[in-house]
Coordinates of C-alpha atoms in Angstrom, one line a residue:
Chain A
E1 CA -3.8 -0.3 13.6
P2 CA -2.8 -3.7 12.0
E3 CA 1.0 -4.2 11.6
V4 CA 3.5 -6.7 10.5
T5 CA 5.4 -8.2 13.4
Q6 CA 8.8 -9.8 13.2
T7 CA 10.8 -11.9 15.7
P8 CA 13.5 -11.8 16.9
S9 CA 14.4 -8.1 16.6
H10 CA 18.1 -9.1 16.7
Q11 CA 19.7 -12.5 16.0
V12 CA 23.4 -13.3 16.3
T13 CA 24.6 -16.5 14.7
Q14 CA 27.8 -18.3 13.9
M15 CA 28.9 -18.7 10.3
G16 CA 27.6 -22.0 9.0
Q17 CA 24.6 -22.1 11.3
E18 CA 21.0 -22.1 10.2
V19 CA 18.6 -19.3 11.2
I20 CA 14.9 -18.9 11.0
L21 CA 13.4 -15.4 10.9
R22 CA 9.7 -15.2 11.7
C23 CA 7.0 -12.8 10.6
V24 CA 3.3 -12.4 11.3
P25 CA 1.8 -10.5 8.3
I26 CA -1.3 -8.3 8.6
S27 CA -4.2 -10.8 9.0
N28 CA -6.2 -10.1 5.8
H29 CA -3.2 -9.7 3.5
L30 CA -2.6 -12.3 0.8
Y31 CA 0.9 -11.4 -0.4
F32 CA 4.0 -11.8 1.6
Y33 CA 7.6 -10.7 1.0
W34 CA 11.0 -10.7 2.4
Y35 CA 13.5 -7.9 1.7
R36 CA 16.9 -7.3 3.1
Q37 CA 19.0 -4.2 3.6
I38 CA 22.8 -4.5 4.1
L39 CA 24.0 -1.6 6.3
G40 CA 24.3 1.5 4.3
Q41 CA 22.8 0.0 1.2
K42 CA 19.4 0.0 -0.4
V43 CA 16.5 -2.3 0.4
E44 CA 16.6 -5.4 -1.9
F45 CA 13.9 -7.8 -2.8
L46 CA 14.4 -11.5 -1.9
V47 CA 11.1 -13.3 -2.4
S48 CA 7.4 -13.0 -2.7
F49 CA 4.8 -15.6 -1.6
Y50 CA 1.2 -16.0 -2.5
N51 CA -1.3 -18.8 -2.3
N52 CA 1.2 -21.0 -0.3
E53 CA 3.9 -20.8 -3.0
I54 CA 6.7 -18.6 -4.1
S55 CA 5.5 -16.2 -6.8
E56 CA 8.8 -14.5 -7.5
K57 CA 12.3 -14.5 -6.3
S58 CA 15.5 -12.5 -6.9
E59 CA 18.9 -13.8 -7.8
I60 CA 19.8 -13.3 -4.1
F61 CA 17.4 -15.9 -3.1
D62 CA 19.4 -19.0 -3.9
D63 CA 19.3 -22.5 -2.5
Q64 CA 20.6 -21.2 0.8
F65 CA 17.2 -19.5 1.4
S66 CA 13.7 -21.0 1.8
V67 CA 10.4 -19.7 3.0
E68 CA 7.4 -21.3 4.5
R69 CA 3.9 -20.5 5.8
P70 CA 3.7 -23.3 8.5
D71 CA 0.3 -22.2 9.7
G72 CA -2.4 -19.6 9.1
S73 CA -0.4 -16.7 10.6
N74 CA 3.3 -17.2 10.4
F75 CA 5.6 -16.6 7.5
T76 CA 9.2 -17.7 7.9
L77 CA 12.5 -17.2 6.2
K78 CA 15.2 -19.9 6.7
I79 CA 18.8 -19.3 5.9
R80 CA 20.9 -22.4 5.8
S81 CA 24.6 -22.3 6.4
T82 CA 24.9 -18.6 7.1
K83 CA 27.7 -16.6 5.7
L84 CA 29.3 -13.3 6.9
E85 CA 27.7 -11.5 4.0
D86 CA 24.2 -12.5 5.1
S87 CA 24.6 -10.0 7.9
A88 CA 21.8 -7.4 7.2
M89 CA 18.4 -6.2 8.3
Y90 CA 15.7 -8.5 7.0
F91 CA 12.3 -7.0 6.5
C92 CA 9.1 -8.9 6.1
A93 CA 6.3 -7.2 4.3
S94 CA 2.7 -7.9 3.3
S95 CA 0.1 -6.5 1.0
F96 CA -3.6 -7.1 0.4
R97 CA -3.3 -7.2 -3.4
S98 CA -0.5 -7.5 -5.9
Y99 CA 1.1 -4.3 -7.2
T100 CA -0.3 -2.4 -4.3
E101 CA 1.3 -0.8 -1.2
A102 CA 3.2 -3.2 1.0
F103 CA 3.6 -2.6 4.8
F104 CA 6.9 -3.6 6.4
G105 CA 7.6 -5.1 9.7
Q106 CA 10.2 -3.6 12.1
G107 CA 12.9 -5.9 10.8
T108 CA 15.3 -8.5 12.2
R109 CA 18.9 -7.5 12.4
L110 CA 20.9 -10.7 11.6
T111 CA 24.6 -10.6 12.6
V112 CA 26.7 -13.5 11.4
V113 CA 30.0 -13.9 13.2
Chain B
Q1 CA 21.4 1.5 -15.7
K2 CA 20.0 1.5 -12.2
E3 CA 16.3 0.5 -11.9
V4 CA 15.5 3.4 -9.6
E5 CA 17.7 6.4 -9.1
Q6 CA 17.5 9.1 -6.4
N7 CA 19.9 11.9 -5.4
S8 CA 21.5 10.6 -2.3
G9 CA 21.6 14.1 -0.7
P10 CA 21.9 15.1 2.0
L11 CA 19.1 17.6 1.4
S12 CA 18.7 20.2 4.0
V13 CA 15.8 22.6 4.3
P14 CA 14.7 25.0 7.0
E15 CA 11.7 24.3 9.1
G16 CA 8.6 25.4 7.4
A17 CA 10.0 25.2 3.9
I18 CA 9.1 22.8 1.1
A19 CA 11.3 19.8 0.5
S20 CA 11.4 18.3 -3.0
L21 CA 12.6 14.8 -3.5
N22 CA 13.0 13.3 -6.9
C23 CA 13.2 9.8 -8.4
T24 CA 13.7 8.4 -11.9
Y25 CA 13.1 4.8 -13.1
S26 CA 14.2 2.9 -16.0
D27 CA 11.4 0.5 -16.8
R28 CA 8.6 2.1 -18.9
G29 CA 6.3 -0.8 -17.9
S30 CA 6.4 0.2 -14.2
Q31 CA 2.9 0.4 -12.8
S32 CA 3.0 1.5 -9.2
F33 CA 5.1 4.1 -7.4
F34 CA 5.7 4.4 -3.7
W35 CA 7.4 6.7 -1.3
Y36 CA 8.6 5.3 2.0
R37 CA 10.3 7.1 4.9
Q38 CA 13.1 5.3 6.8
Y39 CA 14.5 6.6 10.1
S40 CA 17.9 5.4 11.0
G41 CA 17.8 1.8 12.1
K42 CA 14.1 1.4 11.4
S43 CA 12.0 -0.1 8.8
P44 CA 10.5 1.6 5.7
E45 CA 7.3 3.4 6.5
L46 CA 4.7 4.0 3.7
I47 CA 4.0 7.6 3.1
M48 CA 2.4 7.8 -0.3
F49 CA 1.6 5.7 -3.3
I50 CA 0.6 6.9 -6.8
Y51 CA -0.5 4.9 -9.9
S52 CA -1.7 7.6 -12.4
N53 CA 0.0 10.6 -14.0
G54 CA -0.4 13.8 -12.1
D55 CA -0.5 14.8 -8.6
K56 CA -1.8 13.1 -5.5
E57 CA -2.0 15.0 -2.2
D58 CA -2.2 13.7 1.3
G59 CA -1.9 16.3 4.1
R60 CA 1.5 17.9 3.8
F61 CA 2.7 15.4 1.2
T62 CA 2.2 15.6 -2.6
A63 CA 3.4 12.8 -4.9
Q64 CA 3.8 13.7 -8.6
L65 CA 4.1 11.2 -11.4
N66 CA 5.2 11.7 -15.0
K67 CA 5.3 8.4 -16.8
A68 CA 6.4 9.9 -20.1
S69 CA 9.5 11.3 -18.4
Q70 CA 9.8 8.2 -16.0
Y71 CA 9.9 10.6 -13.1
V72 CA 8.2 10.6 -9.7
S73 CA 8.6 13.2 -7.0
L74 CA 7.6 13.9 -3.4
L75 CA 6.9 17.3 -2.1
I76 CA 6.7 17.9 1.7
R77 CA 5.2 21.2 2.7
D78 CA 5.7 23.0 5.9
S79 CA 8.7 20.6 6.7
Q80 CA 9.2 19.7 10.3
P81 CA 12.3 18.5 12.2
S82 CA 10.4 15.2 12.6
D83 CA 10.5 14.8 8.8
S84 CA 14.3 14.4 9.0
A85 CA 14.8 10.9 7.6
T86 CA 15.8 9.0 4.5
Y87 CA 13.1 8.9 1.8
L88 CA 13.0 5.9 -0.3
C89 CA 11.4 5.8 -3.7
A90 CA 10.1 2.3 -4.7
V91 CA 8.7 1.2 -8.0
N92 CA 6.7 -1.9 -8.9
R93 CA 7.5 -3.0 -12.4
G94 CA 4.8 -4.4 -14.7
G95 CA 4.8 -8.2 -14.5
A96 CA 6.7 -8.3 -11.3
N97 CA 5.1 -8.2 -7.9
N98 CA 8.0 -6.8 -6.0
L99 CA 9.5 -3.4 -5.2
F100 CA 12.6 -2.0 -6.6
F101 CA 14.0 0.6 -4.2
G102 CA 16.3 3.5 -4.8
T103 CA 19.2 4.2 -2.5
G104 CA 17.2 6.9 -0.7
T105 CA 17.6 10.7 -0.2
R106 CA 18.6 11.8 3.3
L107 CA 16.6 14.9 4.3
T108 CA 17.5 17.1 7.3
V109 CA 15.0 19.8 8.3
I110 CA 16.8 22.5 10.3
P111 CA 14.9 24.0 13.2

């Protein structure tokens, strides 16, 4: 069964460093998303991406964040100058069409120390 | 007002019973409604989606939607210990291609 895959599963970084989280969406899906979940809190939307550009972003997704689809399969989230409060699980998701079910990857646990 | 509200629980039911999970949403323009299951430390796993008023059944799961009351629910029949997880209600608002999640209801099925 097709699935969304994310790497790494766990990333530890020092405050102020840049991290890149990687995702391979389901191959025939057209819409890609990043969500995050701070420990004990709800899942929060960060950004959606379609046709090689950002289609929507939340207020969380400020200039510290960027997304890219560097090739035909990968979808990345870059966090510049990480802060302690960026520590969270980051989930990549994809869907075939808009407003339809999204499938989530297994997540990357980011720990900023 | 929160976008999506769920009772945080915990909700405990005996094995074999029906578990009922509820969710309300604030935006009347919401178009699509989803139930995800999340085991501790894992990612959300899609269980059901529903777009139209009424009931939708899939195996032991039934999703119910009432747009007039802005209410969506999930029934789990013949609950199993493996159903013990946090159930997340997610809503896709009209005009926004992203999901708003509730805080989740923790379900425990007691053997």
